[in-house]
Coordinates of C-alpha atoms and ligand atoms in Angstrom, one line a residue:
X1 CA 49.9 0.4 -19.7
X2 CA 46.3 0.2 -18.5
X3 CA 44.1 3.4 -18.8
X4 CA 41.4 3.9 -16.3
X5 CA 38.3 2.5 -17.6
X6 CA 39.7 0.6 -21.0
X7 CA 39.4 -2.9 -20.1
X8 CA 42.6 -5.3 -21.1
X9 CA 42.2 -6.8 -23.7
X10 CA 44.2 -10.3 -23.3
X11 CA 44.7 -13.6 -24.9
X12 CA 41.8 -16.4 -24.8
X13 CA 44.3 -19.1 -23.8
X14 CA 43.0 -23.0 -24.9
X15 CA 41.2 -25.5 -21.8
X16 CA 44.5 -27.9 -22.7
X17 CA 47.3 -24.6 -22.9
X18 CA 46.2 -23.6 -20.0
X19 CA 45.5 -27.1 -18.1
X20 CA 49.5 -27.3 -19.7
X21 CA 50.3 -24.0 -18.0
X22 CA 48.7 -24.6 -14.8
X23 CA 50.5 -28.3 -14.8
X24 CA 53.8 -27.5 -15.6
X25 CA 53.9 -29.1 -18.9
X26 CA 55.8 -27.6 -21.6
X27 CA 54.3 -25.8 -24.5
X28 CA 55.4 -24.3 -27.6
X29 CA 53.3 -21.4 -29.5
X30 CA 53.6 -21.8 -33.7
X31 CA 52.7 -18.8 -35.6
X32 CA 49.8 -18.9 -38.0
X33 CA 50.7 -16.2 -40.7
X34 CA 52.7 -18.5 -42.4
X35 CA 49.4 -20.9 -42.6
X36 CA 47.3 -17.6 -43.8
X37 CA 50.5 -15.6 -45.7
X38 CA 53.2 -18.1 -46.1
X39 CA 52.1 -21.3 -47.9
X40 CA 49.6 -22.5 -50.8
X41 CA 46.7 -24.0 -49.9
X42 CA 46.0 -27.3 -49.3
X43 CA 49.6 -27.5 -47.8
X44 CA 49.6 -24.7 -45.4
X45 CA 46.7 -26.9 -43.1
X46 CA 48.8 -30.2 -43.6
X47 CA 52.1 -28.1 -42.5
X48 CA 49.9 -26.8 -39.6
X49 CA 48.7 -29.9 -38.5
X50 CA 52.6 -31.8 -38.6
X51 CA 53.9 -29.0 -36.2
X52 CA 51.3 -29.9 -33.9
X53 CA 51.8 -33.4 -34.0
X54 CA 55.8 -32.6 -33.9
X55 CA 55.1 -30.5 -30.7
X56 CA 53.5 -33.5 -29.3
X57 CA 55.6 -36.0 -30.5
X58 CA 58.3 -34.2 -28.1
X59 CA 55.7 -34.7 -25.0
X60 CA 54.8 -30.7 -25.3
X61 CA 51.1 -28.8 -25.9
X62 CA 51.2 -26.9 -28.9
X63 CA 49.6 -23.3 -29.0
X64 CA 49.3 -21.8 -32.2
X65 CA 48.2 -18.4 -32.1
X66 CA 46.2 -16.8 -34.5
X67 CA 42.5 -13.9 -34.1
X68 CA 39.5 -14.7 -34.9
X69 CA 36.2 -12.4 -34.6
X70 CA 37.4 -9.9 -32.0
X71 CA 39.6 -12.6 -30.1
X72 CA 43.7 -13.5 -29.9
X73 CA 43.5 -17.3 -29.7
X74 CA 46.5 -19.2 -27.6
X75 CA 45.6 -22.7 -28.8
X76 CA 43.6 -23.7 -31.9
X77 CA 41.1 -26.8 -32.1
X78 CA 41.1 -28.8 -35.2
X79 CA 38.2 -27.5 -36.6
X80 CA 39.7 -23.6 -35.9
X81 CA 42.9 -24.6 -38.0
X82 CA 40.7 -26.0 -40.6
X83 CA 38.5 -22.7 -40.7
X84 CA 42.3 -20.5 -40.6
X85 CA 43.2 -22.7 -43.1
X86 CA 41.0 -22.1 -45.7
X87 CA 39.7 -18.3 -44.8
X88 CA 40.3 -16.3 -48.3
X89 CA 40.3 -12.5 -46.9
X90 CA 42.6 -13.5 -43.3
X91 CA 44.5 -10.2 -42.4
X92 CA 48.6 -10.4 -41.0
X93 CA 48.6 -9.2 -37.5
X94 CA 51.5 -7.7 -36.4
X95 CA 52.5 -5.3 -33.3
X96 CA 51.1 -2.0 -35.1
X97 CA 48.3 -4.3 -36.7
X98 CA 47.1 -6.6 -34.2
X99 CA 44.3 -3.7 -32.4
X100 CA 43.3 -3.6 -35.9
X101 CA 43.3 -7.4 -36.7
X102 CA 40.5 -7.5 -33.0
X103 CA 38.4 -4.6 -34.3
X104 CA 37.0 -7.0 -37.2
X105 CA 35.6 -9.7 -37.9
X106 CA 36.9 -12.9 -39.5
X107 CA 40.9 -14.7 -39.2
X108 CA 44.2 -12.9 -39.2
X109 CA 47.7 -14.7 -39.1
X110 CA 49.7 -13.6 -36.3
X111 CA 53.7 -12.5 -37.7
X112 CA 56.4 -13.8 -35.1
X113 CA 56.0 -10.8 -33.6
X114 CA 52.2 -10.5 -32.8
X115 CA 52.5 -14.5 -31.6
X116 CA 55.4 -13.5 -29.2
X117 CA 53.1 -10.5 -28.0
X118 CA 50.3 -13.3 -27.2
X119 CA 52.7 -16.0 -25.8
X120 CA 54.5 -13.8 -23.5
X121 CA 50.7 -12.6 -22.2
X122 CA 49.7 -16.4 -21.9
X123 CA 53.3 -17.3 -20.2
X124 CA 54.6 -19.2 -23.0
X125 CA 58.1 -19.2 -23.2
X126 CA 59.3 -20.3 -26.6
X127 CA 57.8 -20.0 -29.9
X128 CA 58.6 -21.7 -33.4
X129 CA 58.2 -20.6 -37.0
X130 CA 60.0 -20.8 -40.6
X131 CA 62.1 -17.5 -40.6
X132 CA 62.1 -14.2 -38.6
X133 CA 61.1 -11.7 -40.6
X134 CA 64.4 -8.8 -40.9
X135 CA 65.8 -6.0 -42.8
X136 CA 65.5 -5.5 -46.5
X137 CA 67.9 -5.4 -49.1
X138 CA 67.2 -2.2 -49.6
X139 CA 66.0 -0.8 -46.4
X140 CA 68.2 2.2 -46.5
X141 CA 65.3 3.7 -49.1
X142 CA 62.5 1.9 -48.1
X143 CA 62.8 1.5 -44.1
X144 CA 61.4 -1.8 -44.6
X145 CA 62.6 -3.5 -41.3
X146 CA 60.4 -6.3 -39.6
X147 CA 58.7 -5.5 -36.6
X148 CA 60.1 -9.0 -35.9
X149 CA 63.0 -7.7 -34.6
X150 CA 62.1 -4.8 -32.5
X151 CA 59.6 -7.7 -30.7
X152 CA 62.8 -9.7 -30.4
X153 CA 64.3 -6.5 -28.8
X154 CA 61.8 -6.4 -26.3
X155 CA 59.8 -9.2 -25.7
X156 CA 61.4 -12.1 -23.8
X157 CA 60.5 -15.4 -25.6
X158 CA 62.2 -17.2 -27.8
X159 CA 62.4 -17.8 -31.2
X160 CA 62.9 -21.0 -33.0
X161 CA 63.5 -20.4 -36.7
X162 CA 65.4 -21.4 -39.7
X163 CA 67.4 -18.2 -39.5
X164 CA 65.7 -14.5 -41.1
X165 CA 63.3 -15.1 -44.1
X166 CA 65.1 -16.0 -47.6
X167 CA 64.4 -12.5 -49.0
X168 CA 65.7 -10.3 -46.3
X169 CA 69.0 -9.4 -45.8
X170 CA 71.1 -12.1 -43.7
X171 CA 73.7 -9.7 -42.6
X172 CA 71.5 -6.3 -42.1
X173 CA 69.3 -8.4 -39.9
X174 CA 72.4 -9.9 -38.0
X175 CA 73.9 -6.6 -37.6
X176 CA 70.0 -5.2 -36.4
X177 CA 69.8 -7.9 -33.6
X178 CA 73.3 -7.1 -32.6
X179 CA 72.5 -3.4 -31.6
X180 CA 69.4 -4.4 -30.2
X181 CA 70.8 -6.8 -27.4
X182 CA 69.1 -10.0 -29.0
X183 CA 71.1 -13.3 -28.6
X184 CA 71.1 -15.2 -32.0
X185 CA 72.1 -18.4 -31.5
X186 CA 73.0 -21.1 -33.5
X187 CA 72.0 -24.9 -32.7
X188 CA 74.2 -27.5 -34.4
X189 CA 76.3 -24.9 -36.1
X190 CA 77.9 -21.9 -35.8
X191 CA 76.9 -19.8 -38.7
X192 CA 73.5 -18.3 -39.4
X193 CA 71.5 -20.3 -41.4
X194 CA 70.2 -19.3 -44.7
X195 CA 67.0 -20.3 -44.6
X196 CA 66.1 -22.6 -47.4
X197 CA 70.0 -23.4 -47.4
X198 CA 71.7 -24.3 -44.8
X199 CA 74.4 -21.6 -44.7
X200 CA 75.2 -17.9 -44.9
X201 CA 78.9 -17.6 -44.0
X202 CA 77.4 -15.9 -41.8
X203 CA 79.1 -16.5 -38.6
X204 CA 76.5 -16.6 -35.0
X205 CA 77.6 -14.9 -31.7
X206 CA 76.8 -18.1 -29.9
X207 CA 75.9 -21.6 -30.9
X208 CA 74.7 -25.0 -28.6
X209 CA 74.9 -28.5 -29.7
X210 CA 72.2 -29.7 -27.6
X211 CA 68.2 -28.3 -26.3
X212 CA 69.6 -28.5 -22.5
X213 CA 72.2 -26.0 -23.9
X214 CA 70.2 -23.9 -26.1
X215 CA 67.6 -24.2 -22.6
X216 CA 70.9 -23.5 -20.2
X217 CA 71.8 -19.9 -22.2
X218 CA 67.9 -18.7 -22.2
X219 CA 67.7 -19.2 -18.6
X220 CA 71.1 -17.5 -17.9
X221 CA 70.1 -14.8 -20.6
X222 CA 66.4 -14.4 -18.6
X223 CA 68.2 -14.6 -15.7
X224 CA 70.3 -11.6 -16.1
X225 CA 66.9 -9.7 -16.8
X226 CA 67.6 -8.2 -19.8
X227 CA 64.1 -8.8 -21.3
X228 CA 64.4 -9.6 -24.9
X229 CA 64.0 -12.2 -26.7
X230 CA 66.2 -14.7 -28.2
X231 CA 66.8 -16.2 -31.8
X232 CA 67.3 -19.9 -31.6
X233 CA 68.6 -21.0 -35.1
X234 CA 68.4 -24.2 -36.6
X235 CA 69.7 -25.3 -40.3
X236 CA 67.1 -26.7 -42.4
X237 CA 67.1 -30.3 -42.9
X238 CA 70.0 -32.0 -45.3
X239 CA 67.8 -34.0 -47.5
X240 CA 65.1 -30.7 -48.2
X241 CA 68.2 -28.7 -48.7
X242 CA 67.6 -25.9 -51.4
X243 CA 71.5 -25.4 -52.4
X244 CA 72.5 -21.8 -52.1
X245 CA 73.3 -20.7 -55.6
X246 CA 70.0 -21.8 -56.7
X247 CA 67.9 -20.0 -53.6
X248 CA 70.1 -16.8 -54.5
X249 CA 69.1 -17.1 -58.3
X250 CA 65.4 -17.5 -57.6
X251 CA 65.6 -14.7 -54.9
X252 CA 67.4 -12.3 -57.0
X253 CA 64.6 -13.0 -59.9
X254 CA 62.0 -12.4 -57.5
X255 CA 62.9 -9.7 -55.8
X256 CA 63.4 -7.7 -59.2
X257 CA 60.1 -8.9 -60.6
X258 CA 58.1 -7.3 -57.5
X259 CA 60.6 -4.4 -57.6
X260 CA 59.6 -4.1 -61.8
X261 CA 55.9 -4.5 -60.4
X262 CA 55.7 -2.7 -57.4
X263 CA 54.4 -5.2 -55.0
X264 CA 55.5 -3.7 -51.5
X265 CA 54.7 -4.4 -47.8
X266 CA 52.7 -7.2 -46.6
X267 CA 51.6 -7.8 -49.5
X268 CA 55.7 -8.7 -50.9
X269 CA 56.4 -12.0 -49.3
X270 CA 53.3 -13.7 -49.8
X271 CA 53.8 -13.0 -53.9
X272 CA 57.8 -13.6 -53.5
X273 CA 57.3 -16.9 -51.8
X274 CA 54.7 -17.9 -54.4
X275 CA 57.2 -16.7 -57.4
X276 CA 60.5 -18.4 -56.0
X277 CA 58.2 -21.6 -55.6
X278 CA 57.4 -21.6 -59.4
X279 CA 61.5 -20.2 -60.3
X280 CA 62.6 -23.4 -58.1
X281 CA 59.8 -26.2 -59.2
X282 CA 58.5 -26.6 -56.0
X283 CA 61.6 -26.9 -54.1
X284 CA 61.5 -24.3 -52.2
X285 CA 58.1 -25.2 -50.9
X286 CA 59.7 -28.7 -49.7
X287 CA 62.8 -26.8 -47.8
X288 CA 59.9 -24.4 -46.3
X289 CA 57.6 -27.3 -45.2
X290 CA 60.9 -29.7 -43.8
X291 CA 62.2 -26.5 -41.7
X292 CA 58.9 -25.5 -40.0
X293 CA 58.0 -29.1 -39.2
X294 CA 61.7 -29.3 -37.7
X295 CA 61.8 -26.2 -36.1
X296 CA 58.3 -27.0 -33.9
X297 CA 60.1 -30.4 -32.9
X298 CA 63.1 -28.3 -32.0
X299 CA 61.5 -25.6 -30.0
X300 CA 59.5 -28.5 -28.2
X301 CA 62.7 -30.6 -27.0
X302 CA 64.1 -26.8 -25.8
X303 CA 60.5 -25.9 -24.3
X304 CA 60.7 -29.0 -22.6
X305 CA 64.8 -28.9 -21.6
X306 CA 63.7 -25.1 -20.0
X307 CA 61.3 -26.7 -17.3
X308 CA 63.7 -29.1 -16.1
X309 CA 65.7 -26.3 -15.5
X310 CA 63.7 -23.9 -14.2
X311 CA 61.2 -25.8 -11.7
X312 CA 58.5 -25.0 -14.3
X313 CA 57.9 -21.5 -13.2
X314 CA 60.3 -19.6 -15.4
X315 CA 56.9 -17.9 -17.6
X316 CA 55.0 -17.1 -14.5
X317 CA 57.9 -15.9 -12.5
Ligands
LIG401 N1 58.8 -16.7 -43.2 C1 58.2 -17.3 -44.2 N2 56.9 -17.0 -44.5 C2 56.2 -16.0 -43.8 C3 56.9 -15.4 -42.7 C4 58.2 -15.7 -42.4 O1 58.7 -18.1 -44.9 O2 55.1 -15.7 -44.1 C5 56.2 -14.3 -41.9 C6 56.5 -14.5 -40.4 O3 55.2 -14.6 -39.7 C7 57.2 -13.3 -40.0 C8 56.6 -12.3 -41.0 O4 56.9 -12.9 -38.7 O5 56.6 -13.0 -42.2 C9 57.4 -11.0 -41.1 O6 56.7 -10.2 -41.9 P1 57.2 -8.6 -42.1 O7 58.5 -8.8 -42.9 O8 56.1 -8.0 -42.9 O9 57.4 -8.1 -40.8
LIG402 MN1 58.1 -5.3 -43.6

């Protein structure tokens, strides 16, 4: 919706995203509020940097999308993810936050669902991340849902991630996307993966054993124009493997220590993460850090497996 006389406000897109765009190169956006929310510092720039390189590596342009001073970036310079990086007061841009997030200055992370917002405006196709953000374990008092998944809902890119966020609820969040007519798919297995583990018992709808495949179903999903997105899921590495009983453990300390404490809303899974990294001696962090870096080398073999089949004009069309 544009109102007479409010100018649009759309993405500043990168000289080499949009050179990509224009060429028919692929390209893969990478959310940033994992580098500003997510991960400690010095690791969160280093994690940054690797999914760029991974993106590349897979002969695609990496985008990562993040705000800065009044402008949603599509494509950071070095020296921009340095500054993101390292900025102390960044804000989490989100859907209901991201008019907010432009009306001041300084950084804010963008959540999956403000970066799907900006690569859908920039005609980017297919985003990566850690985990989609999803409904809470006890969302039936708090209506703590993630605006994650009404973006999935409605928004048609894709999502590469390691399965919903370790402290959400696996099977709400299932369940959610379900109703809300998002294909969750599973690549290389057929069960949602658990994040920092590589298994739920969750069974997936749909799974593909290959990018062309996970490529084939988004075209054929696009194709049948039922705008939303879809959740490409990928199992986190074996060897950074967090085995399940332990993530549960650490989760279920967690959670009650924020419950005890009453650290709520965006604030929660900065602190949670933080905790859960202390609970497991770090080895969390090194299952977080593997299945990012893996999941941007992932969404760049699909990004690239969606041009062949599409001519290259699937974003624009
Ligand atoms: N997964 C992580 N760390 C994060 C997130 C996911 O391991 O910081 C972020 C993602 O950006 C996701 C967001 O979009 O959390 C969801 O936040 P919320 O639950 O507030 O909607
Ligand atoms: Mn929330």
């Amino acid at each position: 919706m544009v109102l007479p006389g409010v100018p649009a406000v759309g993405p500043v897109v990168a000289a080499d995203v949009r050179h990509a765009l224009r060429s028919g190169r692929a390209v893969v956006a990478l959310e940033s509020s994992l580098i500003t929310h997510g991960l400690p510092r010095p690791l969160n720039l280093e994690v940054a940097l690797a999914c760029e390189a991974r993106v590349r590596g897979e002969g695609a342009v990496p985008a990562t999308v993040a705000v800065h001073d009044g402008r949603l970036l599509v494509g950071l310079r070095r020296e921009a993810l340095e500054e993101l990086s390292a900025a102390e007061d960044a804000s989490k841009a989100s859907r209901h936050t991201l008019a907010a997030a432009l009306g001041r200055p300084g950084w804010a992370g963008t959540t999956v669902s403000a970066t799907m917002i900006a690569a859908h405006a920039a005609g980017i196709a297919i985003l990566a991340t850690g985990g989609i953000g999803g409904v809470h374990h006890d969302a039936g008092r708090s209506f703590d849902v993630s605006a994650d998944l009404e973006e999935l809902a409605r928004t048609p890119v894709a999502v590469v991630c390691s399965g919903p966020k370790s402290i959400v609820d696996a099977r709400l969040t299932l369940e959610y996307l379900e109703t809300r007519g998002v294909p969750v798919v599973g690549c290389g297995t057929d069960e949602l993966p658990g994040f920092w583990a590589r298994e739920t018992g969750l069974p997936v709808p749909a799974g593909v054993g290959t990018p062309e495949e996970a490529a084939a179903l988004a075209i054929r999903h696009w194709g049948l124009g039922l705008g939303t997105g879809i959740v490409f899921a990928v199992p986190v590495p074996r060897e950074a493997e967090l085995p399940r009983e332990d993530a549960r453990e650490a989760i279920a300390q967690a959670l009650a220590e924020a419950g005890a404490a009453e650290i709520t809303g965006a604030a929660a899974t900065p602190w949670l993460l933080a905790r859960i990294g202390e609970l497991t001696g770090g080895r969390s962090v090194v299952a977080n850090r593997a299945l990012i870096e893996h999941n941007a080398g992932i969404a760049a073999r699909i990004a690239v497996a969606l041009l062949r089949y599409s001519g290259g004009d699937r974003a624009r069309a």
